[in-house]
CSV table of C-alpha atoms in Angstrom, one decimal:
chain,number,residue,atom,x,y,z
J,242,UNK,CA,14.4,9.4,-16.9
J,243,UNK,CA,12.1,7.6,-19.4
J,244,UNK,CA,13.5,4.2,-18.3
J,245,UNK,CA,12.7,5.0,-14.7
J,246,UNK,CA,9.2,6.1,-15.6
J,247,UNK,CA,8.7,3.0,-17.7
J,248,UNK,CA,9.8,0.7,-14.8
J,249,UNK,CA,7.3,2.4,-12.4
J,250,UNK,CA,4.5,2.2,-14.9
J,251,UNK,CA,5.4,-1.4,-15.9
J,252,UNK,CA,5.3,-2.5,-12.2
J,253,UNK,CA,1.9,-0.8,-11.7
J,254,UNK,CA,0.6,-2.4,-14.9
J,255,UNK,CA,1.9,-5.9,-13.9
J,256,UNK,CA,0.3,-5.3,-10.5
J,257,UNK,CA,-3.1,-4.5,-12.0
J,258,UNK,CA,-2.9,-7.5,-14.3
J,259,UNK,CA,-1.9,-9.9,-11.5
J,260,UNK,CA,-4.7,-8.6,-9.2
J,261,UNK,CA,-7.3,-9.0,-11.9
J,262,UNK,CA,-6.1,-12.3,-13.2
J,263,UNK,CA,-6.2,-13.9,-9.8
J,264,UNK,CA,-9.2,-11.8,-8.5
J,265,UNK,CA,-7.1,-10.7,-5.5
J,266,UNK,CA,-8.9,-8.2,-3.3
J,267,UNK,CA,-5.8,-5.9,-3.2
J,268,UNK,CA,-5.3,-2.7,-5.2
J,269,UNK,CA,-2.9,-3.1,-8.1
J,270,UNK,CA,-0.3,-0.4,-7.0
J,271,UNK,CA,0.3,-2.5,-3.8
J,272,UNK,CA,1.5,-5.5,-5.9
J,273,UNK,CA,3.4,-2.8,-7.9
J,274,UNK,CA,5.3,-1.8,-4.8
J,275,UNK,CA,6.3,-5.4,-4.1
J,276,UNK,CA,7.4,-5.9,-7.7
J,277,UNK,CA,9.3,-2.7,-7.8
J,278,UNK,CA,11.1,-3.7,-4.5
J,279,UNK,CA,12.0,-7.0,-6.1
J,280,UNK,CA,13.3,-5.3,-9.2
J,281,UNK,CA,15.5,-3.0,-7.1
J,282,UNK,CA,16.8,-5.9,-5.0
J,283,UNK,CA,17.7,-7.8,-8.2
J,284,UNK,CA,19.3,-4.7,-9.7
J,285,UNK,CA,21.3,-4.2,-6.4
J,286,UNK,CA,22.4,-7.9,-6.5
J,287,UNK,CA,23.5,-7.9,-10.2
J,288,UNK,CA,25.3,-4.5,-9.9
J,289,UNK,CA,25.8,-2.7,-6.6
J,290,UNK,CA,23.2,-1.7,-4.1
J,291,UNK,CA,24.3,1.9,-4.7
J,292,UNK,CA,23.4,1.5,-8.4
J,293,UNK,CA,19.8,0.5,-7.5
J,294,UNK,CA,19.6,3.3,-4.9
J,295,UNK,CA,20.7,6.1,-7.3
J,296,UNK,CA,19.7,4.7,-10.7
J,297,UNK,CA,17.1,6.0,-13.1
J,298,UNK,CA,14.2,4.4,-11.2
J,299,UNK,CA,15.3,6.1,-8.0
J,300,UNK,CA,15.7,9.5,-9.7
J,301,UNK,CA,12.1,9.4,-11.1
J,302,UNK,CA,10.8,8.0,-7.8
J,303,UNK,CA,12.5,10.9,-5.9
J,304,UNK,CA,11.0,13.5,-8.2
J,305,UNK,CA,7.5,12.0,-7.8
J,306,UNK,CA,7.7,11.6,-4.0
J,307,UNK,CA,9.2,15.1,-3.5
J,308,UNK,CA,5.9,16.5,-5.1
J,309,UNK,CA,3.6,13.8,-3.6
J,310,UNK,CA,1.3,16.5,-2.2
J,311,UNK,CA,0.3,17.7,-5.6
J,312,UNK,CA,-1.2,14.3,-6.6
J,313,UNK,CA,-3.8,14.5,-3.8
J,314,UNK,CA,-5.2,17.8,-5.0
J,315,UNK,CA,-7.6,16.7,-7.8
J,316,UNK,CA,-9.3,14.1,-5.5
J,317,UNK,CA,-9.3,16.6,-2.6
J,318,UNK,CA,-11.1,19.2,-4.6
J,319,UNK,CA,-13.9,16.6,-4.9
J,320,UNK,CA,-14.9,17.9,-1.4
J,321,UNK,CA,-16.9,20.5,-3.3
J,322,UNK,CA,-19.1,17.6,-4.6
J,323,UNK,CA,-19.8,16.1,-1.2
J,324,UNK,CA,-20.5,19.2,0.8
J,325,UNK,CA,-24.1,18.2,1.6
J,326,UNK,CA,-23.1,14.7,2.8
J,327,UNK,CA,-20.2,16.2,4.8
J,328,UNK,CA,-22.4,19.0,6.3
J,329,UNK,CA,-25.1,16.4,7.3
J,330,UNK,CA,-22.6,14.3,9.1
J,331,UNK,CA,-20.2,17.1,9.9
J,332,UNK,CA,-19.9,16.6,13.7
J,333,UNK,CA,-19.5,12.8,13.5
J,334,UNK,CA,-16.9,13.1,10.7
J,335,UNK,CA,-14.9,15.9,12.4
J,336,UNK,CA,-14.8,14.1,15.8
J,337,UNK,CA,-14.0,10.7,14.2
J,338,UNK,CA,-11.2,12.2,12.1
J,339,UNK,CA,-9.6,14.4,14.7
J,340,UNK,CA,-9.8,12.0,17.6
J,341,UNK,CA,-8.8,9.0,15.5
J,342,UNK,CA,-5.8,10.9,14.0
J,343,UNK,CA,-4.5,12.1,17.4
J,344,UNK,CA,-5.0,8.7,19.0
J,345,UNK,CA,-3.4,6.8,16.1
J,346,UNK,CA,-0.3,9.1,16.3
J,347,UNK,CA,0.0,8.6,20.0
J,348,UNK,CA,-0.6,4.8,19.9
J,349,UNK,CA,1.9,4.3,17.0
J,350,UNK,CA,4.6,6.5,18.4
J,351,UNK,CA,4.1,4.9,21.9
J,352,UNK,CA,4.4,1.3,20.7
J,353,UNK,CA,7.4,2.1,18.5
J,354,UNK,CA,9.3,3.7,21.4
J,355,UNK,CA,8.3,1.1,23.9
J,356,UNK,CA,9.5,-1.8,21.8
J,357,UNK,CA,12.6,0.2,20.8
J,358,UNK,CA,13.5,0.7,24.4
J,359,UNK,CA,12.8,-2.9,25.4
J,360,UNK,CA,15.0,-4.0,22.5
J,361,UNK,CA,17.9,-1.7,23.4
J,362,UNK,CA,17.7,-2.5,27.2
J,363,UNK,CA,17.9,-6.2,26.3
J,364,UNK,CA,20.9,-5.6,24.1
J,365,UNK,CA,22.6,-3.6,26.9
J,366,UNK,CA,22.3,-6.6,29.3
J,367,UNK,CA,25.6,-8.6,29.7
U,1220,UNK,CA,-11.2,36.6,-39.2
U,1221,UNK,CA,-12.6,38.2,-36.0
U,1222,UNK,CA,-10.6,38.1,-32.8
U,1223,UNK,CA,-12.2,36.1,-30.0
U,1224,UNK,CA,-14.1,38.1,-27.4
U,1225,UNK,CA,-13.0,37.5,-23.8
U,1226,UNK,CA,-16.2,35.5,-23.3
U,1227,UNK,CA,-15.4,33.2,-26.3
U,1228,UNK,CA,-11.9,32.7,-24.9
U,1229,UNK,CA,-13.2,31.9,-21.5
U,1230,UNK,CA,-15.7,29.4,-22.9
U,1231,UNK,CA,-12.9,27.7,-24.8
U,1232,UNK,CA,-10.4,27.7,-21.9
U,1233,UNK,CA,-12.8,26.7,-19.1
U,1234,UNK,CA,-13.6,23.5,-21.0
U,1235,UNK,CA,-10.0,22.6,-21.9
U,1236,UNK,CA,-7.8,20.5,-19.7
U,1237,UNK,CA,-5.0,23.0,-20.1
U,1238,UNK,CA,-6.5,25.7,-17.9
U,1239,UNK,CA,-7.3,23.5,-14.9
U,1240,UNK,CA,-4.0,21.6,-15.2
U,1241,UNK,CA,-2.0,24.8,-15.3
U,1242,UNK,CA,-4.0,26.3,-12.4
U,1243,UNK,CA,-3.5,23.3,-10.1
U,1244,UNK,CA,0.2,23.1,-10.7
U,1245,UNK,CA,0.6,26.9,-10.5
U,1246,UNK,CA,-1.2,27.2,-7.2
U,1247,UNK,CA,0.7,24.2,-5.7
U,1248,UNK,CA,4.0,25.8,-6.6
U,1249,UNK,CA,2.9,29.0,-5.0
U,1250,UNK,CA,1.7,27.1,-1.9
U,1251,UNK,CA,5.1,25.3,-1.7
U,1252,UNK,CA,6.8,28.7,-1.8
U,1253,UNK,CA,4.5,30.0,0.9
U,1254,UNK,CA,5.2,27.0,3.1
U,1255,UNK,CA,8.9,27.6,2.7
U,1256,UNK,CA,8.6,31.3,3.5
U,1257,UNK,CA,6.7,30.4,6.7
U,1258,UNK,CA,9.7,28.2,7.8
U,1259,UNK,CA,7.5,25.1,7.0
U,1260,UNK,CA,4.9,26.1,9.7
U,1261,UNK,CA,2.6,23.1,10.4
U,1262,UNK,CA,-0.5,25.1,9.4
U,1263,UNK,CA,0.9,26.3,6.1
U,1264,UNK,CA,0.2,23.0,4.4
U,1265,UNK,CA,0.6,23.2,0.6
U,1266,UNK,CA,-2.0,20.5,-0.1
U,1267,UNK,CA,-4.6,22.2,2.1
U,1268,UNK,CA,-3.9,25.7,0.6
U,1269,UNK,CA,-4.1,24.4,-3.0
U,1270,UNK,CA,-7.4,22.5,-2.4
U,1271,UNK,CA,-9.0,25.5,-0.8
U,1272,UNK,CA,-7.8,27.9,-3.5
U,1273,UNK,CA,-9.0,25.6,-6.3
U,1274,UNK,CA,-12.4,25.1,-4.7
U,1275,UNK,CA,-12.8,28.9,-4.4
U,1276,UNK,CA,-11.8,29.4,-8.0
U,1277,UNK,CA,-14.3,26.7,-9.1
U,1278,UNK,CA,-17.1,28.3,-7.0
U,1279,UNK,CA,-16.4,31.8,-8.2
U,1280,UNK,CA,-16.4,30.8,-11.9
U,1281,UNK,CA,-19.3,28.4,-11.5
U,1282,UNK,CA,-17.2,25.5,-12.9
U,1283,UNK,CA,-18.4,21.9,-12.3
U,1284,UNK,CA,-16.0,19.4,-10.6
U,1285,UNK,CA,-16.3,17.1,-13.6
U,1286,UNK,CA,-15.0,19.8,-15.9
U,1287,UNK,CA,-12.1,20.5,-13.5
U,1288,UNK,CA,-11.3,16.9,-13.1
U,1289,UNK,CA,-11.1,16.4,-16.9
U,1290,UNK,CA,-8.0,18.6,-16.7
U,1291,UNK,CA,-6.7,17.5,-13.3
U,1292,UNK,CA,-7.0,13.8,-14.0
U,1293,UNK,CA,-3.5,13.9,-15.6
U,1294,UNK,CA,-2.2,14.8,-12.1
U,1295,UNK,CA,-4.5,12.3,-10.4
U,1296,UNK,CA,-3.2,9.6,-12.7
U,1297,UNK,CA,0.3,10.1,-11.2
U,1298,UNK,CA,-1.0,8.7,-7.9
U,1299,UNK,CA,-0.4,5.1,-9.2
U,1300,UNK,CA,3.2,5.5,-10.3
U,1301,UNK,CA,3.9,7.6,-7.2
U,1302,UNK,CA,2.5,4.8,-5.0
U,1303,UNK,CA,4.8,2.3,-6.8
U,1304,UNK,CA,7.7,4.7,-6.2
U,1305,UNK,CA,7.4,4.0,-2.5
U,1306,UNK,CA,9.5,0.9,-3.1
U,1307,UNK,CA,12.5,3.1,-3.5
U,1308,UNK,CA,12.6,4.7,0.0
U,1309,UNK,CA,11.7,1.2,1.3
U,1310,UNK,CA,14.7,-0.3,-0.5
U,1311,UNK,CA,17.1,2.4,0.7
U,1312,UNK,CA,15.9,2.0,4.3
U,1313,UNK,CA,16.3,-1.8,4.2
U,1314,UNK,CA,19.2,-1.9,6.7
U,1315,UNK,CA,17.6,0.6,9.0
U,1316,UNK,CA,14.4,-1.4,8.7
U,1317,UNK,CA,16.2,-4.6,9.7
U,1318,UNK,CA,17.7,-2.9,12.8
U,1319,UNK,CA,14.4,-1.5,13.8
U,1320,UNK,CA,12.3,-4.5,12.6
U,1321,UNK,CA,10.7,-5.2,16.0
U,1322,UNK,CA,9.5,-1.7,16.8
U,1323,UNK,CA,8.3,-1.3,13.2
U,1324,UNK,CA,6.4,-4.6,13.2
U,1325,UNK,CA,4.8,-3.9,16.6
U,1326,UNK,CA,3.8,-0.3,15.7
U,1327,UNK,CA,2.4,-1.5,12.4
U,1328,UNK,CA,0.5,-4.4,13.9
U,1329,UNK,CA,-1.2,-2.2,16.5
U,1330,UNK,CA,-1.3,1.1,14.6
U,1331,UNK,CA,-2.8,-0.1,11.3
U,1332,UNK,CA,-6.0,-1.7,12.8
U,1333,UNK,CA,-6.2,1.0,15.4
U,1334,UNK,CA,-6.4,3.7,12.7
U,1335,UNK,CA,-9.4,1.9,11.2
U,1336,UNK,CA,-11.2,0.8,14.4
U,1337,UNK,CA,-10.9,4.1,16.2
U,1338,UNK,CA,-12.4,6.2,13.3
U,1339,UNK,CA,-15.2,3.7,12.5
U,1340,UNK,CA,-16.1,3.1,16.1
U,1341,UNK,CA,-16.4,6.9,16.9
U,1342,UNK,CA,-18.5,7.5,13.7
U,1343,UNK,CA,-20.7,4.5,14.6
U,1344,UNK,CA,-21.2,5.8,18.2
U,1345,UNK,CA,-22.1,9.2,16.9
U,1346,UNK,CA,-24.8,7.7,14.7
U,1347,UNK,CA,-23.1,8.0,11.3
U,1348,UNK,CA,-24.6,5.9,8.5
U,1349,UNK,CA,-23.0,2.9,6.8
U,1350,UNK,CA,-21.9,5.1,3.8
U,1351,UNK,CA,-19.8,7.3,6.0
U,1352,UNK,CA,-18.4,4.4,8.1
U,1353,UNK,CA,-17.3,2.4,5.1
U,1354,UNK,CA,-15.7,5.5,3.6
U,1355,UNK,CA,-13.7,6.0,6.8
U,1356,UNK,CA,-12.2,2.5,6.8
U,1357,UNK,CA,-9.1,3.3,4.6
U,1358,UNK,CA,-8.7,6.9,5.8
U,1359,UNK,CA,-5.1,6.5,7.0
U,1360,UNK,CA,-3.9,4.9,3.7
U,1361,UNK,CA,-2.4,6.7,0.8
U,1362,UNK,CA,-5.1,7.8,-1.7
U,1363,UNK,CA,-3.9,5.5,-4.5
U,1364,UNK,CA,-4.4,2.4,-2.3
U,1365,UNK,CA,-7.4,3.8,-0.4
U,1366,UNK,CA,-9.5,4.3,-3.5
U,1367,UNK,CA,-8.8,0.7,-4.5
U,1368,UNK,CA,-9.8,-0.5,-1.0
U,1369,UNK,CA,-13.0,1.6,-1.2
U,1370,UNK,CA,-13.9,-0.3,-4.4
U,1371,UNK,CA,-13.3,-3.6,-2.7
U,1372,UNK,CA,-15.6,-2.9,0.3
U,1373,UNK,CA,-18.3,-0.9,-1.6
U,1374,UNK,CA,-17.5,2.5,-0.2
U,1375,UNK,CA,-17.9,5.6,-2.3
U,1376,UNK,CA,-14.4,6.2,-3.8
U,1377,UNK,CA,-14.8,10.0,-4.1
U,1378,UNK,CA,-15.9,10.4,-0.5
U,1379,UNK,CA,-13.1,8.1,0.6
U,1380,UNK,CA,-10.6,10.2,-1.2
U,1381,UNK,CA,-11.8,13.3,0.5
U,1382,UNK,CA,-11.6,11.7,4.0
U,1383,UNK,CA,-8.2,10.3,3.2
U,1384,UNK,CA,-6.9,13.8,2.3
U,1385,UNK,CA,-8.6,15.4,5.3
U,1386,UNK,CA,-6.8,12.8,7.5
U,1387,UNK,CA,-3.5,13.5,5.8
U,1388,UNK,CA,-3.8,17.2,6.3
U,1389,UNK,CA,-5.0,16.8,10.0
U,1390,UNK,CA,-2.1,14.5,10.8
U,1391,UNK,CA,0.5,16.7,9.0
U,1392,UNK,CA,-0.8,19.7,11.0
U,1393,UNK,CA,-1.1,18.0,14.4
U,1394,UNK,CA,2.0,15.8,14.4
U,1395,UNK,CA,4.8,18.3,15.1
U,1396,UNK,CA,3.1,20.3,17.9
U,1397,UNK,CA,1.8,17.1,19.5
U,1398,UNK,CA,5.2,15.3,19.5
U,1399,UNK,CA,7.0,18.5,20.7
U,1400,UNK,CA,4.5,18.9,23.5
U,1401,UNK,CA,5.2,15.3,24.6
U,1402,UNK,CA,9.0,16.0,24.2
U,1403,UNK,CA,9.5,13.0,21.9
U,1404,UNK,CA,12.7,13.5,20.1
U,1405,UNK,CA,13.0,10.1,18.5
U,1406,UNK,CA,12.6,11.0,14.8
U,1407,UNK,CA,12.3,7.5,13.6
U,1408,UNK,CA,9.3,6.9,15.9
U,1409,UNK,CA,7.8,10.4,15.1
U,1410,UNK,CA,8.1,9.8,11.4
U,1411,UNK,CA,6.7,6.3,11.5
U,1412,UNK,CA,3.7,7.6,13.4
U,1413,UNK,CA,3.2,10.4,10.9
U,1414,UNK,CA,3.4,8.1,7.9
U,1415,UNK,CA,1.2,5.4,9.3
U,1416,UNK,CA,-1.5,7.9,10.4
U,1417,UNK,CA,-1.5,10.4,7.6
U,1418,UNK,CA,0.2,8.7,4.6
U,1419,UNK,CA,1.6,10.9,1.8
U,1420,UNK,CA,0.7,14.3,3.2
U,1421,UNK,CA,2.1,13.3,6.6
U,1422,UNK,CA,5.3,12.0,4.9
U,1423,UNK,CA,5.7,15.2,2.9
U,1424,UNK,CA,5.5,17.0,6.3
U,1425,UNK,CA,7.9,14.6,7.9
U,1426,UNK,CA,10.5,15.3,5.2
U,1427,UNK,CA,10.2,19.0,5.9
U,1428,UNK,CA,11.0,18.4,9.6
U,1429,UNK,CA,13.8,15.8,9.5
U,1430,UNK,CA,15.2,13.4,6.8
U,1431,UNK,CA,15.1,10.3,9.1
U,1432,UNK,CA,11.5,11.1,10.1
U,1433,UNK,CA,10.8,11.4,6.3
U,1434,UNK,CA,12.2,8.0,5.4
U,1435,UNK,CA,10.4,6.3,8.3
U,1436,UNK,CA,7.2,8.1,7.4
U,1437,UNK,CA,7.5,6.8,3.8
U,1438,UNK,CA,8.2,3.3,5.1
U,1439,UNK,CA,5.2,3.5,7.4
U,1440,UNK,CA,3.0,4.7,4.6
U,1441,UNK,CA,4.0,1.9,2.3
U,1442,UNK,CA,3.7,-0.8,5.0
U,1443,UNK,CA,0.3,0.5,6.2
U,1444,UNK,CA,-0.9,0.6,2.7
U,1445,UNK,CA,0.1,-3.0,2.0
U,1446,UNK,CA,-1.2,-4.3,5.3
U,1447,UNK,CA,-4.5,-2.5,5.3
U,1448,UNK,CA,-5.1,-3.5,1.6
U,1449,UNK,CA,-4.7,-7.1,2.6
U,1450,UNK,CA,-6.6,-7.1,5.9
U,1451,UNK,CA,-9.6,-4.9,5.1
U,1452,UNK,CA,-11.1,-6.8,2.2
U,1453,UNK,CA,-10.8,-10.0,4.2
U,1454,UNK,CA,-12.6,-8.5,7.2
U,1455,UNK,CA,-15.1,-6.1,5.5
U,1456,UNK,CA,-15.7,-8.1,2.3
U,1457,UNK,CA,-17.9,-10.6,4.1
U,1458,UNK,CA,-19.5,-7.9,6.2
U,1459,UNK,CA,-20.4,-5.8,3.2
U,1460,UNK,CA,-21.8,-8.8,1.3
U,1461,UNK,CA,-24.0,-9.8,4.3
């Protein structure tokens, strides 16, 4: 378990270092995802893909992702600090969030299915 | 030595990280049980319940957010490693991703900018100020990345985090009734939409509904995070500096 935690932290740390060293306008954890993916790919190549999929990194990752909701709570409680700003702009915020969320769900699912169908109908052709 | 009075004890505990850390984890575990007991009903969202319950406790006890956050920051810190952990579902889904590469890329290329443009345009048309509009930009991206994006474009990170979480909860609550009403049974497509729109909270919801939906949601969350983090500073950086 500690090895998996170390690997995740090390990738995040390396991501932060790279982002700052090259002054890239990208958050460190994003580079961390790319590095972690590279580590897993390398691990899968050297051993077996199943080893990378079920190894210590995967175990810690599964535990973290299974409880992902919890990590949003401390920031979410921050709503208590912004209630005046949120009340002042309540209507604009609620309309923007609700309409954008519904429309993004519809557009994304629509494009995914459309392209999926085009792809399978092309494959079905002789 | 005199025993501590309840008041002394409260003064000690209220200022210690232990109390707020325990409270947050405890309420969340309870909220997860509640969600399970409800048959994972869309409205019984563990994140929403926990945030509301903690805010009520803080209000009732007159506790400042800073004091609460001193304890809860240990949980908040996990956002970073949990974000990096997204590489694992991404790696596991690599073959599925290859088979569905075209729909994934198309939905990502249109969905990611649409999530930003729709929210900022609506807020702009309703007369919201620059502070609100900038904070809305990364609203569909997982909090660990969104707060980083907020820093790059000069948005208030705490407000961004709140809007991100509100979007996550909204998407998680809306997605199942919406897709069922439209009779969409393709769980890869449903999950991808849930993860792209409402990041970790939508992904947690997708895993409750269907495992394929869950892995496509995790994939969409990771890809949307990466793409948005690369595009936004390039587009908004010059605008913010102007």
